[in-house]
Amino acid sequence: MASCRAVPSVLLVTSRLNVSRVFLRNLQNPKPFRISNRLMSSMDQQRVLVLGSGYVSEPVVEYLTRENNTHITLVSAVKTEAETLADKYQNTQAVILDVQQQQQDLEKLVKDNHLVISLLPYTLHPLVAEMCIRQKTNMVTASYKTPAMAQLHNSAVEAGITVMNEVGLDPGIDHCLAMECFDRVKAEGGKITSFVSWAGGLPAPECADNPLGYKFSWSPRGVLLNTLSQAKYLQDGQVVSIPAGGSLLESTRAMDLHPDFDLEGFPNRDSTIYSEPYGIQTAQTLLRGTLRYKGYSSACIGLQKVGLINTGNHPFLAPQAPTLSWRDVLCTLLDVETDVNDEALRAAILDKVGGEEYRLKVIEKLGLLSSEPVDKQTTPLDTLSNYLAKKLAYGAGERDMVLLIHLIEVERSDGSRVQEKVSLLQYGDPRGYSAMAKTVGYPAAIASRMVLNGDIQEKGMLVPFQKTVYQPILDRLKKENVQADYSIEQL
């Protein structure tokens, strides 16, 4: 999401409601916050509060407003973004506010709606969920059910509300496709002996034209920080643990998953926690991993080793510090004089990255040895993220791609063994939705429609593991041309 706005006001912008366009509240001379009755939808409408107006939000709004009785209030801190989106769809209005700084205002909006869809950063979901619990308003998110969300389960049950989590792509569609297979296999008397799942959001191959083979539609910070994460998975009955701090990418393996793509993958988070909720305690291998184009991991290891993926504050990167070039930053991080000659600097970098010429070339091709002035952001990670967000952004007419593959080994009731492969490949439309927006936004919208219509009755903090939830999501996704291919191979 965008950074907090400094303007001390709240602007309500209406769309397609034939009413006044602007209602302004000055926070320095506050008055009770309310939405004019003229701006509110009629009481017989389903009222939905969508938090966030980023690229995922449009498929959500578009899907829900297909039904005339649904009224959307879109909350964002980015005025032009929210207004543009609200103006495109019927029964949609935008409210401009900062959800962290104006929590009382936000809670009044929560109270006035039947459902809240939070497309905010996952760290803000507990804040929103607590409001939903107090106001007895249902909620949907596309993010993981974190421990902070899970601990609100009993409170949500007592409030009588449904909070459906993990209805995006990963997590989301991956769960639905996996559970569909698991439940069918068990119903036929078989058992799951191995589950390996790989997923990645990538540039389409023709657009993967930079040293990382990766592009960004949002801040790269989370993607880069993830390279320092820990991971855990089950391999042939043994738990494999990878410590945090940079070891994750050392476990990267080549992936022969699709004939059209040269891929690699590495483990994602703690896969072992899914054994019980998936109901596949018979699986001796359980791994969920992240896909990238080949070379990504080695490139990021190089960035780690020269100190660029580092969250520590550095005085020389303070905004008020003297102007620096990227070459100066590398010299400082490597503790060499800034007037060192190019050959000596390259030698120092090569030594630092383990003698890997490829990693040195990546650093050069990214412009990190140039004399270009640096927009300093206090930490190496934030400074690099800010730079790559612009340098590796999608260009006009470029498209992204989503690839999700489940490899499920099954022992059938007759003792035979097979591997079932479930593959989902989606390309973005440069004139429409990106693949990521579509595969995150539509599942969230479908789950939201199910909650609004009473198709999901269970209360508390939920995930889409029940057939009554995942099957309608998959069926309705097919109508949006989001569907998987299936194949079976004898083992």
Coordinates of C-alpha atoms in Angstrom, one line a residue:
M1 CA 0.0 0.0 0.0
A2 CA 1.0 3.6 -0.4
S3 CA 2.7 5.5 2.4
C4 CA 0.6 7.5 4.8
R5 CA -0.7 10.8 3.5
A6 CA 0.3 14.0 5.4
V7 CA -2.8 16.0 4.4
P8 CA -5.0 16.3 7.5
S9 CA -8.3 15.6 5.9
V10 CA -10.7 12.9 4.8
L11 CA -12.2 13.2 1.4
L12 CA -15.3 11.2 0.4
V13 CA -15.6 10.8 -3.3
T14 CA -18.8 9.4 -4.8
S15 CA -19.3 7.7 -8.1
R16 CA -22.4 7.0 -10.3
L17 CA -24.7 7.9 -7.5
N18 CA -26.0 11.2 -8.9
V19 CA -25.1 13.0 -5.7
S20 CA -22.6 15.7 -4.7
R21 CA -19.0 14.6 -5.4
V22 CA -17.0 15.7 -2.4
F23 CA -17.5 15.7 1.4
L24 CA -14.5 17.1 3.3
R25 CA -13.7 16.7 6.9
N26 CA -10.8 18.8 8.3
L27 CA -9.0 16.7 11.0
Q28 CA -7.6 19.8 12.6
N29 CA -11.1 21.0 13.4
P30 CA -12.8 17.7 13.7
K31 CA -16.5 17.0 13.5
P32 CA -18.3 13.7 13.9
F33 CA -17.4 11.5 11.0
R34 CA -20.3 10.2 9.0
I35 CA -21.2 9.4 5.5
S36 CA -24.2 11.4 4.2
N37 CA -27.3 9.3 3.8
R38 CA -27.3 10.3 0.2
L39 CA -23.9 8.6 -0.2
M40 CA -24.9 5.4 1.5
S41 CA -26.6 2.6 -0.5
S42 CA -30.1 1.7 0.2
M43 CA -30.7 -0.7 3.1
D44 CA -31.7 -3.6 0.8
Q45 CA -28.3 -3.6 -0.9
Q46 CA -25.3 -5.7 0.2
R47 CA -22.8 -3.2 1.4
V48 CA -19.1 -4.1 1.0
L49 CA -16.1 -2.2 2.3
V50 CA -12.9 -2.8 0.2
L51 CA -9.7 -1.7 1.9
G52 CA -7.0 -0.9 -0.7
S53 CA -7.1 0.3 -4.3
G54 CA -4.0 -1.4 -5.7
Y55 CA -3.8 -3.6 -8.7
V56 CA -5.7 -6.5 -7.1
S57 CA -8.7 -4.4 -6.1
E58 CA -10.1 -3.9 -9.6
P59 CA -11.0 -7.6 -10.3
V60 CA -12.7 -7.6 -6.8
V61 CA -14.8 -4.5 -7.5
E62 CA -15.6 -5.6 -11.1
Y63 CA -16.8 -9.0 -10.0
L64 CA -18.9 -7.9 -7.1
T65 CA -20.6 -5.0 -9.0
R66 CA -21.9 -7.4 -11.6
E67 CA -24.9 -7.7 -9.3
N68 CA -26.9 -4.5 -9.1
N69 CA -27.7 -5.0 -5.4
T70 CA -24.1 -4.7 -4.3
H71 CA -22.7 -1.4 -3.2
I72 CA -18.9 -0.9 -2.8
T73 CA -17.1 1.6 -0.6
L74 CA -13.5 1.7 -1.6
V75 CA -11.0 2.9 1.0
S76 CA -7.6 4.1 0.0
A77 CA -4.9 6.7 0.9
V78 CA -4.2 7.2 -2.8
K79 CA -6.8 9.7 -4.1
T80 CA -6.4 9.5 -7.8
E81 CA -6.1 5.7 -7.8
A82 CA -9.3 5.3 -5.8
E83 CA -11.2 7.8 -7.8
T84 CA -10.2 6.3 -11.1
L85 CA -11.3 2.8 -9.9
A86 CA -14.6 4.0 -8.4
D87 CA -15.5 5.9 -11.5
K88 CA -15.4 2.8 -13.6
Y89 CA -18.0 0.7 -11.8
Q90 CA -21.6 1.2 -10.8
N91 CA -22.6 1.6 -7.1
T92 CA -19.0 2.3 -6.1
Q93 CA -17.7 5.2 -4.1
A94 CA -14.3 6.0 -2.8
V95 CA -13.3 7.2 0.6
I96 CA -9.8 8.7 1.0
L97 CA -8.3 8.0 4.4
D98 CA -5.3 6.5 6.1
V99 CA -6.4 3.3 7.9
Q100 CA -3.7 3.5 10.5
Q101 CA -4.0 7.2 11.4
Q102 CA -7.8 7.4 11.2
Q103 CA -8.9 4.2 12.9
Q104 CA -12.1 5.7 14.4
D105 CA -13.2 6.8 11.0
L106 CA -12.4 3.4 9.6
E107 CA -14.4 1.6 12.3
K108 CA -17.5 3.6 11.5
L109 CA -17.2 2.5 7.9
V110 CA -16.8 -1.1 9.1
K111 CA -20.0 -0.8 11.1
D112 CA -21.9 0.5 8.1
N113 CA -21.1 -2.5 5.9
H114 CA -22.0 -6.2 5.7
L115 CA -18.6 -7.3 4.7
V116 CA -15.0 -6.0 4.8
I117 CA -12.5 -7.2 2.1
S118 CA -9.0 -6.3 3.3
L119 CA -6.4 -6.0 0.5
L120 CA -4.0 -4.1 2.8
P121 CA -0.6 -5.4 3.8
Y122 CA -1.1 -8.6 6.0
T123 CA 0.3 -6.8 9.1
L124 CA -2.8 -4.6 9.1
H125 CA -5.3 -7.5 9.0
P126 CA -5.5 -8.0 12.8
L127 CA -6.3 -4.3 13.3
V128 CA -9.2 -4.6 10.8
A129 CA -10.3 -8.0 12.1
E130 CA -10.6 -6.6 15.7
M131 CA -12.9 -3.8 14.3
C132 CA -14.9 -6.4 12.4
I133 CA -15.3 -8.4 15.6
R134 CA -16.5 -5.4 17.6
Q135 CA -18.9 -4.3 14.9
K136 CA -20.0 -7.9 14.0
T137 CA -19.1 -7.5 10.4
N138 CA -17.8 -10.4 8.2
M139 CA -14.3 -10.2 6.6
V140 CA -12.3 -11.7 3.7
T141 CA -8.6 -11.5 3.1
A142 CA -6.3 -13.0 0.4
S143 CA -3.4 -13.3 2.9
Y144 CA -2.2 -16.1 5.2
K145 CA -4.0 -16.7 8.5
T146 CA -1.1 -15.5 10.6
P147 CA -0.8 -16.4 14.3
A148 CA -2.1 -12.8 15.1
M149 CA -5.2 -13.6 13.1
A150 CA -5.5 -17.2 14.4
Q151 CA -5.6 -15.9 18.0
L152 CA -8.8 -13.9 17.2
H153 CA -10.7 -17.1 16.3
N154 CA -12.7 -17.5 19.5
S155 CA -13.5 -13.8 19.5
A156 CA -14.8 -14.0 15.9
V157 CA -16.9 -17.1 16.8
E158 CA -18.4 -15.3 19.8
A159 CA -19.2 -12.3 17.6
G160 CA -20.9 -14.6 15.2
I161 CA -18.8 -13.5 12.2
T162 CA -17.0 -15.3 9.3
V163 CA -13.4 -14.2 8.6
M164 CA -12.3 -16.1 5.5
N165 CA -8.5 -16.0 5.0
E166 CA -6.2 -17.3 2.3
V167 CA -8.5 -16.9 -0.7
G168 CA -6.0 -15.5 -3.2
L169 CA -3.6 -17.4 -5.4
D170 CA -0.9 -18.6 -3.0
P171 CA -2.4 -18.9 -0.6
G172 CA -5.8 -19.6 -2.0
I173 CA -6.1 -21.4 -5.4
D174 CA -3.2 -23.6 -4.4
H175 CA -5.2 -24.8 -1.4
C176 CA -8.4 -25.3 -3.4
L177 CA -6.7 -27.4 -6.1
A178 CA -4.8 -29.5 -3.5
M179 CA -7.8 -30.2 -1.4
E180 CA -9.9 -31.2 -4.4
C181 CA -7.3 -33.9 -5.2
F182 CA -6.8 -35.0 -1.6
D183 CA -10.5 -35.4 -0.9
R184 CA -11.1 -37.3 -4.2
V185 CA -8.1 -39.7 -3.6
K186 CA -9.3 -40.5 0.0
A187 CA -12.9 -41.0 -1.2
E188 CA -11.5 -43.6 -3.6
G189 CA -9.7 -45.4 -0.8
G190 CA -6.2 -44.1 -1.7
K191 CA -3.7 -42.2 0.3
I192 CA -1.3 -39.3 -0.3
T193 CA 2.4 -40.3 0.0
S194 CA 4.0 -37.1 -1.3
F195 CA 2.9 -33.5 -1.9
V196 CA 5.2 -31.0 -3.6
S197 CA 3.8 -27.7 -4.7
W198 CA 5.6 -25.0 -6.7
A199 CA 4.3 -21.5 -7.4
G200 CA 5.6 -18.3 -8.8
G201 CA 4.5 -14.9 -10.2
L202 CA 6.9 -14.0 -13.0
P203 CA 7.3 -11.9 -16.0
A204 CA 6.2 -13.7 -19.2
P205 CA 9.3 -15.1 -20.8
E206 CA 9.6 -12.4 -23.5
C207 CA 9.5 -9.8 -20.7
A208 CA 12.1 -11.4 -18.4
D209 CA 14.8 -9.2 -19.9
N210 CA 16.9 -8.2 -16.8
P211 CA 19.5 -9.9 -14.7
L212 CA 17.1 -11.1 -12.1
G213 CA 14.5 -12.4 -14.6
Y214 CA 12.0 -10.8 -12.4
K215 CA 9.9 -7.6 -12.4
F216 CA 7.9 -5.7 -9.8
S217 CA 4.3 -4.4 -9.7
W218 CA 4.8 -3.2 -6.1
S219 CA 7.7 -2.7 -3.6
P220 CA 10.4 -5.3 -4.0
R221 CA 11.2 -5.1 -0.3
G222 CA 9.2 -8.2 0.7
V223 CA 10.5 -10.2 -2.2
L224 CA 14.1 -9.4 -1.4
L225 CA 13.6 -9.8 2.4
N226 CA 12.1 -13.3 1.7
T227 CA 15.5 -14.4 0.5
L228 CA 16.7 -14.2 4.1
S229 CA 13.8 -16.2 5.5
Q230 CA 13.9 -19.6 7.2
A231 CA 12.1 -22.6 5.8
K232 CA 11.1 -26.1 6.9
Y233 CA 9.8 -29.1 4.9
L234 CA 9.5 -32.9 5.0
Q235 CA 11.6 -35.0 2.7
D236 CA 11.3 -38.8 2.8
G237 CA 10.0 -38.7 6.4
Q238 CA 12.8 -36.4 7.6
V239 CA 12.3 -32.8 8.6
V240 CA 14.7 -30.4 6.8
S241 CA 15.2 -27.0 8.4
I242 CA 16.9 -24.1 6.7
P243 CA 17.9 -21.3 9.1
A244 CA 17.2 -17.6 8.5
G245 CA 19.9 -15.2 7.4
G246 CA 20.7 -16.2 3.8
S247 CA 20.9 -20.0 3.6
L248 CA 17.5 -20.3 1.9
L249 CA 18.7 -19.7 -1.6
E250 CA 21.6 -22.1 -1.2
S251 CA 18.9 -24.8 -1.3
T252 CA 17.6 -23.8 -4.7
R253 CA 17.2 -26.6 -7.2
A254 CA 16.6 -26.7 -11.0
M255 CA 13.0 -27.3 -11.9
D256 CA 12.0 -29.4 -14.9
L257 CA 8.3 -28.6 -14.6
H258 CA 7.3 -27.1 -17.9
P259 CA 8.9 -27.4 -21.3
D260 CA 8.6 -23.7 -22.1
F261 CA 10.4 -22.3 -19.0
D262 CA 13.9 -22.6 -17.5
L263 CA 13.0 -22.6 -13.8
E264 CA 14.5 -23.0 -10.4
G265 CA 12.8 -23.2 -7.0
F266 CA 13.4 -22.9 -3.3
P267 CA 11.3 -23.8 -0.2
N268 CA 8.7 -21.4 1.1
R269 CA 8.1 -20.9 4.8
D270 CA 7.2 -23.9 7.0
S271 CA 5.6 -26.6 4.8
T272 CA 5.3 -29.1 7.6
I273 CA 2.4 -27.2 9.2
Y274 CA 0.1 -28.3 6.4
S275 CA 0.2 -32.0 7.1
E276 CA -2.7 -32.0 9.5
P277 CA -5.0 -29.3 8.1
Y278 CA -4.6 -30.8 4.6
G279 CA -5.4 -34.2 6.1
I280 CA -2.3 -35.8 4.5
Q281 CA -0.5 -37.2 7.5
T282 CA 0.4 -40.2 5.3
A283 CA 2.7 -38.0 3.2
Q284 CA 6.4 -38.7 3.7
T285 CA 7.4 -35.7 1.6
L286 CA 5.6 -32.3 2.0
L287 CA 7.1 -29.2 0.4
R288 CA 5.7 -25.9 -0.8
G289 CA 8.2 -23.8 -2.8
T290 CA 8.7 -20.6 -4.8
L291 CA 9.5 -20.6 -8.6
R292 CA 11.8 -18.2 -10.3
Y293 CA 13.7 -18.2 -13.6
K294 CA 17.1 -19.9 -13.5
G295 CA 19.8 -17.6 -12.2
Y296 CA 17.6 -15.6 -9.8
S297 CA 18.9 -17.3 -6.6
S298 CA 22.5 -16.9 -7.5
A299 CA 22.0 -13.3 -8.4
C300 CA 20.3 -12.6 -5.1
I301 CA 23.0 -14.4 -3.2
G302 CA 25.5 -12.0 -4.8
L303 CA 23.3 -9.0 -3.6
Q304 CA 23.3 -10.5 -0.1
K305 CA 27.0 -11.1 0.0
V306 CA 27.9 -7.5 -0.9
G307 CA 25.6 -6.3 1.9
L308 CA 22.7 -4.8 -0.2
I309 CA 20.0 -7.1 1.3
N310 CA 20.5 -5.8 4.8
T311 CA 17.9 -4.2 7.1
G312 CA 20.4 -2.3 9.3
N313 CA 20.5 1.5 9.4
H314 CA 23.6 2.9 7.8
P315 CA 24.5 6.6 8.5
F316 CA 25.9 7.0 5.0
L317 CA 22.4 6.1 3.6
A318 CA 20.5 8.6 5.8
P319 CA 18.5 11.0 3.6
Q320 CA 20.4 14.0 4.9
A321 CA 23.8 12.3 4.3
P322 CA 26.1 13.5 1.5
T323 CA 25.3 12.5 -2.1
L324 CA 26.5 9.1 -3.1
S325 CA 26.6 7.1 -6.3
W326 CA 25.9 3.4 -6.4
R327 CA 29.6 2.8 -6.9
D328 CA 30.2 4.7 -3.6
V329 CA 27.6 2.6 -1.8
L330 CA 29.4 -0.6 -2.9
C331 CA 32.8 0.7 -1.9
T332 CA 31.5 1.7 1.5
L333 CA 29.8 -1.7 2.1
L334 CA 32.9 -3.5 1.0
D335 CA 35.1 -1.2 3.1
V336 CA 37.3 -0.1 0.2
E337 CA 38.3 3.4 -0.7
T338 CA 35.8 5.2 -3.0
D339 CA 38.6 6.3 -5.4
V340 CA 39.7 2.7 -6.0
N341 CA 40.1 1.8 -9.6
D342 CA 37.4 -0.2 -11.4
E343 CA 39.5 -3.3 -11.8
A344 CA 40.3 -3.4 -8.0
L345 CA 36.6 -2.8 -7.1
R346 CA 35.5 -5.7 -9.4
A347 CA 38.1 -7.9 -7.8
A348 CA 36.9 -7.0 -4.3
I349 CA 33.3 -7.8 -5.4
L350 CA 34.2 -11.0 -7.1
D351 CA 36.0 -12.1 -3.9
K352 CA 33.0 -11.2 -1.8
V353 CA 30.5 -13.1 -4.0
G354 CA 32.5 -16.4 -3.9
G355 CA 34.3 -16.0 -7.1
E356 CA 31.1 -16.3 -9.2
E357 CA 31.5 -14.2 -12.3
Y358 CA 27.8 -14.4 -13.0
R359 CA 27.0 -12.6 -9.7
L360 CA 29.5 -9.8 -10.6
K361 CA 27.9 -9.4 -14.0
V362 CA 24.4 -9.1 -12.4
I363 CA 25.6 -6.3 -10.1
E364 CA 27.1 -4.5 -13.1
K365 CA 24.0 -5.0 -15.3
L366 CA 21.8 -3.7 -12.6
G367 CA 23.7 -0.4 -12.6
L368 CA 25.1 -0.9 -9.1
L369 CA 28.6 0.1 -10.2
S370 CA 27.5 3.3 -11.9
S371 CA 27.9 6.9 -11.0
E372 CA 24.2 7.4 -10.8
P373 CA 23.1 9.3 -7.6
V374 CA 21.4 7.1 -5.0
D375 CA 18.0 7.9 -3.5
K376 CA 19.0 7.1 0.1
Q377 CA 16.5 5.2 2.2
T378 CA 18.4 4.7 5.5
T379 CA 19.0 0.9 5.0
P380 CA 20.7 -0.9 2.2
L381 CA 17.6 -3.1 1.7
D382 CA 15.2 -0.1 1.4
T383 CA 17.6 1.8 -0.8
L384 CA 17.9 -1.1 -3.2
S385 CA 14.2 -1.8 -3.1
N386 CA 13.4 1.8 -4.0
Y387 CA 15.9 1.6 -6.9
L388 CA 14.7 -1.8 -8.3
A389 CA 11.0 -0.8 -8.0
K390 CA 11.7 1.7 -10.8
K391 CA 14.5 -0.1 -12.7
L392 CA 12.7 -3.5 -12.9
A393 CA 9.1 -2.3 -13.2
Y394 CA 6.8 -3.6 -15.9
G395 CA 6.8 -1.5 -19.0
A396 CA 3.9 -0.5 -21.2
G397 CA 2.5 -3.5 -23.1
E398 CA 4.4 -6.0 -21.0
R399 CA 2.7 -9.0 -19.3
D400 CA 3.2 -11.1 -16.3
M401 CA 2.7 -14.8 -15.7
V402 CA 1.5 -17.1 -12.9
L403 CA 2.6 -20.7 -12.7
L404 CA 1.3 -23.1 -10.1
I405 CA 2.1 -26.8 -10.1
H406 CA 1.2 -29.5 -7.7
L407 CA 3.0 -32.9 -7.8
I408 CA 1.0 -35.4 -5.8
E409 CA 2.1 -39.0 -5.3
V410 CA -0.8 -41.4 -4.6
E411 CA -1.0 -45.0 -3.4
R412 CA -4.3 -46.3 -4.7
S413 CA -6.5 -48.8 -2.9
D414 CA -5.1 -51.7 -5.2
G415 CA -1.5 -50.8 -4.2
S416 CA -0.6 -49.2 -7.5
R417 CA 1.2 -45.8 -7.4
V418 CA 0.7 -42.8 -9.5
Q419 CA 1.8 -39.1 -9.6
E420 CA -1.0 -36.6 -10.3
K421 CA 0.1 -33.3 -11.7
V422 CA -2.1 -30.2 -11.4
S423 CA -0.9 -27.2 -13.4
L424 CA -2.3 -23.7 -13.6
L425 CA -0.7 -21.3 -16.1
Q426 CA -2.1 -17.8 -16.5
Y427 CA -0.8 -14.8 -18.6
G428 CA -1.6 -11.2 -17.9
D429 CA -3.4 -9.1 -20.4
P430 CA -1.5 -5.8 -21.1
R431 CA -4.9 -4.2 -21.9
G432 CA -6.6 -5.7 -18.9
Y433 CA -5.7 -7.5 -15.7
S434 CA -2.3 -8.8 -14.8
A435 CA -2.2 -12.6 -14.2
M436 CA -1.5 -11.9 -10.5
A437 CA -4.4 -9.4 -10.1
K438 CA -6.8 -11.9 -11.7
T439 CA -5.7 -15.0 -9.7
V440 CA -5.7 -13.1 -6.4
G441 CA -8.6 -10.8 -7.0
Y442 CA -11.2 -13.2 -8.4
P443 CA -10.9 -15.9 -5.7
A444 CA -11.2 -13.2 -3.0
A445 CA -14.3 -11.8 -4.8
I446 CA -15.9 -15.2 -5.2
A447 CA -15.4 -16.0 -1.5
S448 CA -16.8 -12.6 -0.7
R449 CA -19.9 -13.3 -2.8
M450 CA -20.3 -16.6 -1.0
V451 CA -20.1 -14.9 2.4
L452 CA -22.6 -12.2 1.4
N453 CA -25.1 -14.8 0.0
G454 CA -24.8 -17.0 3.1
D455 CA -23.1 -19.9 1.3
I456 CA -20.5 -20.0 4.0
Q457 CA -22.1 -20.3 7.4
E458 CA -19.1 -21.3 9.6
K459 CA -17.9 -18.7 12.1
G460 CA -14.4 -17.8 13.2
M461 CA -11.0 -17.5 11.4
L462 CA -11.4 -19.8 8.4
V463 CA -9.4 -21.1 5.4
P464 CA -10.8 -22.7 2.3
F465 CA -10.2 -26.3 3.1
Q466 CA -13.8 -27.5 3.1
K467 CA -15.3 -28.9 -0.1
T468 CA -18.3 -26.6 0.4
V469 CA -15.9 -23.7 0.0
Y470 CA -13.2 -24.8 -2.3
Q471 CA -15.4 -26.5 -4.9
P472 CA -17.6 -23.5 -5.7
I473 CA -14.5 -21.3 -5.8
L474 CA -12.9 -23.5 -8.4
D475 CA -16.1 -23.9 -10.4
R476 CA -16.7 -20.2 -10.5
L477 CA -13.0 -19.5 -11.4
K478 CA -13.5 -21.7 -14.5
K479 CA -16.1 -19.2 -15.7
E480 CA -13.4 -16.5 -15.5
N481 CA -11.0 -18.7 -17.5
V482 CA -8.9 -19.6 -14.5
Q483 CA -8.6 -23.3 -14.5
A484 CA -6.0 -26.0 -14.1
D485 CA -4.8 -28.9 -16.3
Y486 CA -4.6 -32.4 -14.9
S487 CA -2.4 -35.4 -15.8
I488 CA -1.6 -38.7 -14.3
E489 CA 1.7 -40.7 -14.6
Q490 CA 2.2 -44.3 -13.4
L491 CA 5.1 -44.7 -10.9

